[in-house]
Amino acid sequence: MAAIFSGIHLKLKNSRTPWPDKLKLARFAWISTQCLLPNKEQVLFDWTSHALTGFYSKKVDVPSEVVEGLWTYLDDILHSRKLHNVLSQGKTISLRLTLAQIINDRILDCSSGFKSVSFHTILSCCHGILTSPVLSVTYTAKYELLVELLSRLCGLSSMQLRQQKSEEPLSLKVFEVLHLVLSTYLTVQKQQANSNRVFSQVTAHLLHPLLLLRHLLNTRVWTEKDDIKIRQHLSKEIRSKVDAVLQSALFIPDHLLSYKEEVLPSEDKAGAKKSHAGKGLQGPVNMILLKLNVQGTNKEEEALFYAVKSNSLTLLFKFALDSFCKGGENNQVVFHLMAKLITALGFTDELDIDEKFSALNWGIALLALENLLNSCLAGDIYNVAADRIQHGEVQLNFYRKLARLLFNNAQMGIPAWYRCLRALLALNHHILEPDLDELLSAVWVDADNMEVRVKKAREALVSAVLQTYAKLRQLPKLIEELLDVVCRPAADELRPPLLPETIQKALSQCLLDNPPSQNLEICWLILKKMQCYLLPHIQDEASDLALKVFSLSLLLYAVLFSFKTLDNSTPVPIVKKTQNLMMEMLKVVEDLLKQNLVTEGPWMEKVQEVIFLLIHTWVEVDTLFQIHCSKYTLPAASQSGTLVDKALTLRDMDSPLSKLLQNLLALHKLKVHLLKPSTETSGASEMQKMAQFILKRQKLSMMLDANQIWDFQFCTVNDNTYMAAHWFLVTSNLPLIAPYLGPNDTSVFAECMLKSLLQSLDASGSNLENTGISVSLISRQLLESPVLCELPEIFSAVIKSIIKAFFGQLGSSHVQLVSPSFFRPCVEMVEVEDEETNMKRLKAIGQEMLDSVKMSSSIPLSKTQVDRLQQLLKVTSVLNGNAMSSKDYSELFLTLFTLTSCVQFDESIDNSASIGLLKELFNVMASLLVVKNSQMILKVVHGSNVLEATMTSLFSRSSKGLFKGLDGLIWLAFLQSVQDFIQSLIQLIIDRKSSMCLNLEKFTSFMVESKLTAGVLAVDAGDLCSLQLHLVTLSTLCKEMITSLGKNKHLDQTLTRLLEKATSVMEPAIQAMLMRKGSRQIQSFSVEMVTVMIRSELARASISENDGQEKISHMAFYQSFCQQILKELSPAPRPLDFLVSSIHYLSAFYMAAEKTKVKGFEELHIKILQSIHALLSGTWLSLSDVKELEGPVKELLNQLVSSCSQEQFHLLLLMLREGLVPAKIEGGHCTVRFFTMFVIKESSKIPSLTRALTLPSLETLTVLLRQGEAKISNPHHVIVVLGALQFVPLDSHSMEDYHAAFEAIHEALFATIHCYPQVMLKASPSFLICFYRLVSSVMHEGRQRGDSDRASEKDKECLLKCAMLVERMYTHIANAAEDFTVLSSFIVAQYVSELQRVTLQPEIKAHLTEGIYCILDHCVEQDIKFLNTTLQMGVKEVFNELYNSYTHYHKSQRQGEEKYTV
């Protein structure tokens, strides 16, 4: 055989052998163990390389399918286990350089679009070569070949990334190989001795391909078709590798002198030239920029390459900063480098626009410029003093040229333009100061672009200008310049508001921190500008000076309202200056009023607004100063009231702002009256007039759009926003004006508020997306605030308005038919004379309501009416019932009850919509029955009558088919709302105690004996919905009566009799319901009802003096029910609500069986245990399901265990142990996991169960953890498991038990850190808490002891094993250092804190010390400083001793090993 196979080599070399046969022979030779070729692996590699070289050099004619086969053959060899084994044995195999060159050429073909063979196979071959340390030498030994490979792979990747619109997804293989090549290249580049060679190779071949690739990865719009590995991992890794390659190649300290020679002026580099001549690079910056200036073949490519260049300049500058600018050195070099990079954006050396620069590139250029300037700021390379003294202000002059470039080519539609100016301002305010007027005009006064992003950038720049000049204490200078710009001739109606919200806030903050003298100077500047230049010509009809005066008035208002108010501590000179200012301002106001300017004219409205704004500003500020500063006195102090009176007399104004300001003046007058110590008799009427003037109820009733947004600024008040501004004024001052409003005023206010609330519901909450306010938003906030409850008149009016709206939807004729007494007061708002009359009226309404239910009176509803009522109910549900008056509460409740009982739905309305309305009505009524006024309703109508009317209405609706065809979930939700209402009403009856027995007996008799319920219980006539309503009501009644048992003997007798009566009809009702075919939801419902029956009978039995056996009269029914439930509790899937109700039933039935000594009680205990065990073994249960079942199961187990025999308890433990055998739960589920955690927590409370139950449970949990994400995919579940480990006891008296528990916890922790590395970042605190228990425990047990307390050799051996486990875990934590980086110092702190308390045995300490050394390996210098700073004195000494030994022994040894490690 050897002779046969040895001839293969000759056949491979023979030119007569067909190529397909050669390929087959080569495959056979590789896989055959009997082919005895000398150096077979090398021979086959050489043959493959020779064949491929011959084909691609066109020396040999090889069929295309054979070429494909050769590449596949090479790929199979490179990735074979056989080759891996051969290389691992130390055998040397080499690849020919020609093969590497062929691979490079084929990748170039692929990037050019030419694919002769599968390029995935070629990439796989490349991957196989580079991943093998032996074979990769082919590339790593020849640097230029590796550079070529990387360049071509970058081209291939960029080609794929540029095809964004192509449907073909990105190739994962391409990016995996690229990442591998980048990693290999980076390692090789760092090993190169000649840094100049690296620089030349990178700039010549890699710079532009790498930067293009980086740009395309950064800007790609990732889609779902892109592989998630590329999108989330590889793209970030590749960008990181590219950055590392470029920084380590282009900007290293060795190149600094070359950069200095090129960029520094001649006088700064004279000394460096002589020493560096001939050694360094020649013009490195120009070389880099030359490679970046790549010309595209078309406009699209030109734009792409310009974007690459712009983004790359910023990146390269950051690299230069990081490399050259450490410790404040080389600032001038970096600055001149930045200047060259900025001019490379398309500008000349004098910072003018280059003729080749395209205007389309401004956006990209400005973004790059912004990033360069921000990097300059962050690097702190501009020292103003050093630049002026040492360098002749070269940086300042450059930045000024840059500012002129920006102003000469203003791009006010691009946000980056504003940010560039902001960066220049941050560098030095002197840069922009020569162009301050142009800056203020362009970005503040005359800005015209209102696009959101531009507006945000513009306002940020203006705020920065204000803050800068405020810090320099030059705010008056800035405002003076601003006033000049505002007063220039311009089309003021086209100007934006001078003080939008953001700018006004910034100005206010600056003024608050500004000296008072400067603030007064600013006010004088504004006032003088108005007096000298604007007011004398304000009447000129052809002039728009009124707009300028208005802008200055707004500015004056903002400045004065941002002052720190004068007080008694204010210096007298400041007070006098303020008095003079106020006097001068008063003269201006009086002059405006005397000139009688309120005449017809184009600027009439603006002049009015100026007058009102100045008056409002003056009177508010003047009053404030008078209140807080006794030294502030004006001769014309009485003028304040006169000014306000004059302003209030002006009428027929069209300006919305004037109206708003007039309201503010009226409010001011009202406040002044309230401040007076005594009020004249005419004062009350005057204040009532002012309050009504502010409210303007006629205007409120005509409110149109309640959702219009207002931003709190006077300058934005117009016809659209006026209503929001006015409503804000009214509501924010409601406590002041409410006492002076009459009934009609409060009624209009409430109707307006309700109308706006309903409009907000129609608008679907759009107001919440805006920062401003609207009428509807204000109303909503007022409704939810406690302020409304503190204004009883307003709150009462709102409730009346809601009641009126409810009945307004029903129609007056229908309401008159149902309740004549109710309709009249609701419409005409007639006040009741006294409480007795009011109570009579309410009782009449209640009786009419009950009569209408008996007579089956109905009020028809359409779909629109149902929707409107739903909206009104949403508003009603927000009302605070505790703040309602008794009258309002009673009327509202009766209104809602009337709607519940009497409305009749149109046939066109969907049943689900009808049920939705009824459900909301029941929910709102239930919430009203738990407030403090709830007892009022029982004074109006008897509780039993309300309950009977409710059930009569519901049975009537059910008989008419309203509940048929409903979705199960909708029906159950409706049942729940009915149950909540009935429960709340019965609770109220019981809590009130008056006539409790009478009411409960009357209602129980109705539910058991009335003709209506008899029809419901009839098997043929009754329907399922009526049966369920009947059972829900009876079960609720029983549950509430059970809670009242045991209070007094007479009451107990009554309640037990009623419970017996109620349960007597529940059994036939349940059986009647079960006879109808229903869903699982019906089964769950039935189980709940029978559970209530059992609990009712148990409650009766507990009250009885007998043993209770004869009191539980339905045991046969309960027993048959129990048997059926035990059959249903199987591992097959079941609805969760059915399982919960079934477990509750078993708990109740077990109690009943125990009390009655039922036959087969012992077997029942076992059957229940077996059923629960089978249920919890089901693999379909999720963790959330098990959590839901935990409470009921725990209650049932408590019930079983509390009275079980020793044999029964032993059976329970056997079941638990059987379910926790690790071999049986390899395919386990979260049910088992959760159950084991439950067992661990409970069994750990009993020390004797640790070895028998706790540790087997923990071993089970560890088995589940080792199965990894296949079984525990949620990170939170891992954290929950770690929490369970903290319950395992470590204080056993036996060292054997201690070691077993210690090892079990350690294995669980090891499984966690090994199988869930991605979870450890979140779970590390919980993990370390568990591990710290082990550390502190082994330290405590391993402390040095006295002679009398010495441990045995066996115990020492166990303890030593525990210490070794701790050392092992420290090693694992160190290997996963990325997840514990932040916590390394805390791990060390915990260790030394514990070590300071004990003296350890030497052998124990040795292992623990070696472990903690691994953690110290990952502590950086900052961590060591942190520990030295925060540790207490004694602990710090222990730490220093530990760290010194670590540094002396471990660290030096580790560094020595790394030195010789490849």
PDB file of C-alpha atoms in Angstrom, residues 1195-1282:
ATOM      1  CA  GLU A1195     -50.629  29.082  51.796  1.00  0.00           C
ATOM      2  CA  LEU A1196     -51.665  25.562  50.795  1.00  0.00           C
ATOM      3  CA  LEU A1197     -48.384  24.010  51.981  1.00  0.00           C
ATOM      4  CA  ASN A1198     -48.697  25.823  55.323  1.00  0.00           C
ATOM      5  CA  GLN A1199     -52.175  24.357  55.622  1.00  0.00           C
ATOM      6  CA  LEU A1200     -50.944  20.842  54.803  1.00  0.00           C
ATOM      7  CA  VAL A1201     -47.817  20.934  56.960  1.00  0.00           C
ATOM      8  CA  SER A1202     -49.428  22.538  60.012  1.00  0.00           C
ATOM      9  CA  SER A1203     -51.529  19.463  60.763  1.00  0.00           C
ATOM     10  CA  CYS A1204     -49.674  16.649  58.986  1.00  0.00           C
ATOM     11  CA  SER A1205     -48.288  13.513  60.553  1.00  0.00           C
ATOM     12  CA  GLN A1206     -44.599  12.590  60.570  1.00  0.00           C
ATOM     13  CA  GLU A1207     -45.135  10.143  57.680  1.00  0.00           C
ATOM     14  CA  GLN A1208     -46.875  12.820  55.597  1.00  0.00           C
ATOM     15  CA  PHE A1209     -44.104  15.314  56.211  1.00  0.00           C
ATOM     16  CA  HIS A1210     -41.525  12.650  55.241  1.00  0.00           C
ATOM     17  CA  LEU A1211     -43.431  12.122  51.991  1.00  0.00           C
ATOM     18  CA  LEU A1212     -43.294  15.853  51.290  1.00  0.00           C
ATOM     19  CA  LEU A1213     -39.515  15.895  51.760  1.00  0.00           C
ATOM     20  CA  LEU A1214     -39.115  12.861  49.505  1.00  0.00           C
ATOM     21  CA  MET A1215     -41.076  14.587  46.764  1.00  0.00           C
ATOM     22  CA  LEU A1216     -38.957  17.699  47.078  1.00  0.00           C
ATOM     23  CA  ARG A1217     -35.762  15.704  46.979  1.00  0.00           C
ATOM     24  CA  GLU A1218     -36.935  13.646  44.015  1.00  0.00           C
ATOM     25  CA  GLY A1219     -37.713  16.810  42.088  1.00  0.00           C
ATOM     26  CA  LEU A1220     -34.293  18.236  42.919  1.00  0.00           C
ATOM     27  CA  VAL A1221     -32.091  15.379  41.661  1.00  0.00           C
ATOM     28  CA  PRO A1222     -29.720  17.064  39.171  1.00  0.00           C
ATOM     29  CA  ALA A1223     -29.791  14.157  36.737  1.00  0.00           C
ATOM     30  CA  LYS A1224     -33.537  14.573  36.345  1.00  0.00           C
ATOM     31  CA  ILE A1225     -33.571  18.253  35.558  1.00  0.00           C
ATOM     32  CA  GLU A1226     -31.002  18.495  32.761  1.00  0.00           C
ATOM     33  CA  GLY A1227     -33.882  19.513  30.550  1.00  0.00           C
ATOM     34  CA  GLY A1228     -35.323  21.581  33.358  1.00  0.00           C
ATOM     35  CA  HIS A1229     -37.320  24.748  33.298  1.00  0.00           C
ATOM     36  CA  CYS A1230     -37.631  28.007  35.174  1.00  0.00           C
ATOM     37  CA  THR A1231     -40.368  26.357  37.256  1.00  0.00           C
ATOM     38  CA  VAL A1232     -37.806  24.013  38.787  1.00  0.00           C
ATOM     39  CA  ARG A1233     -35.410  26.927  39.206  1.00  0.00           C
ATOM     40  CA  PHE A1234     -37.908  29.034  41.041  1.00  0.00           C
ATOM     41  CA  PHE A1235     -39.064  26.125  43.176  1.00  0.00           C
ATOM     42  CA  THR A1236     -35.488  25.308  44.167  1.00  0.00           C
ATOM     43  CA  MET A1237     -34.906  28.929  45.164  1.00  0.00           C
ATOM     44  CA  PHE A1238     -38.060  28.783  47.256  1.00  0.00           C
ATOM     45  CA  VAL A1239     -36.858  25.555  48.925  1.00  0.00           C
ATOM     46  CA  ILE A1240     -33.411  27.073  49.590  1.00  0.00           C
ATOM     47  CA  LYS A1241     -34.898  30.112  51.289  1.00  0.00           C
ATOM     48  CA  GLU A1242     -37.336  28.137  53.420  1.00  0.00           C
ATOM     49  CA  SER A1243     -35.131  25.156  54.331  1.00  0.00           C
ATOM     50  CA  SER A1244     -32.172  27.353  55.283  1.00  0.00           C
ATOM     51  CA  LYS A1245     -34.187  28.568  58.246  1.00  0.00           C
ATOM     52  CA  ILE A1246     -33.847  25.081  59.809  1.00  0.00           C
ATOM     53  CA  PRO A1247     -30.150  24.119  60.308  1.00  0.00           C
ATOM     54  CA  SER A1248     -30.904  20.384  60.358  1.00  0.00           C
ATOM     55  CA  LEU A1249     -32.212  20.543  56.776  1.00  0.00           C
ATOM     56  CA  THR A1250     -29.039  22.085  55.313  1.00  0.00           C
ATOM     57  CA  ARG A1251     -27.377  18.824  54.288  1.00  0.00           C
ATOM     58  CA  ALA A1252     -30.608  17.004  53.528  1.00  0.00           C
ATOM     59  CA  LEU A1253     -32.497  19.602  51.504  1.00  0.00           C
ATOM     60  CA  THR A1254     -30.735  22.965  51.081  1.00  0.00           C
ATOM     61  CA  LEU A1255     -27.550  21.659  49.448  1.00  0.00           C
ATOM     62  CA  PRO A1256     -29.322  19.275  47.011  1.00  0.00           C
ATOM     63  CA  SER A1257     -31.474  22.249  45.985  1.00  0.00           C
ATOM     64  CA  LEU A1258     -28.374  24.350  45.478  1.00  0.00           C
ATOM     65  CA  GLU A1259     -26.746  21.588  43.403  1.00  0.00           C
ATOM     66  CA  THR A1260     -29.854  21.506  41.239  1.00  0.00           C
ATOM     67  CA  LEU A1261     -29.655  25.247  40.757  1.00  0.00           C
ATOM     68  CA  THR A1262     -25.997  24.922  39.763  1.00  0.00           C
ATOM     69  CA  VAL A1263     -26.876  22.326  37.128  1.00  0.00           C
ATOM     70  CA  LEU A1264     -29.392  24.746  35.651  1.00  0.00           C
ATOM     71  CA  LEU A1265     -26.840  27.554  35.693  1.00  0.00           C
ATOM     72  CA  ARG A1266     -24.329  25.413  33.808  1.00  0.00           C
ATOM     73  CA  GLN A1267     -26.793  25.000  30.973  1.00  0.00           C
ATOM     74  CA  GLY A1268     -26.256  28.671  30.184  1.00  0.00           C
ATOM     75  CA  GLU A1269     -28.588  30.944  28.258  1.00  0.00           C
ATOM     76  CA  ALA A1270     -30.508  27.975  26.900  1.00  0.00           C
ATOM     77  CA  LYS A1271     -32.234  27.750  30.279  1.00  0.00           C
ATOM     78  CA  ILE A1272     -31.750  31.161  31.901  1.00  0.00           C
ATOM     79  CA  SER A1273     -31.877  33.849  29.230  1.00  0.00           C
ATOM     80  CA  ASN A1274     -32.993  36.801  31.340  1.00  0.00           C
ATOM     81  CA  PRO A1275     -30.131  38.633  33.173  1.00  0.00           C
ATOM     82  CA  HIS A1276     -32.499  39.536  36.014  1.00  0.00           C
ATOM     83  CA  HIS A1277     -33.119  35.851  36.728  1.00  0.00           C
ATOM     84  CA  VAL A1278     -29.383  35.317  37.267  1.00  0.00           C
ATOM     85  CA  ILE A1279     -29.393  38.134  39.819  1.00  0.00           C
ATOM     86  CA  VAL A1280     -32.379  36.495  41.563  1.00  0.00           C
ATOM     87  CA  VAL A1281     -30.443  33.220  41.730  1.00  0.00           C
ATOM     88  CA  LEU A1282     -27.496  35.027  43.325  1.00  0.00           C
TER      89      LEU A1282
END
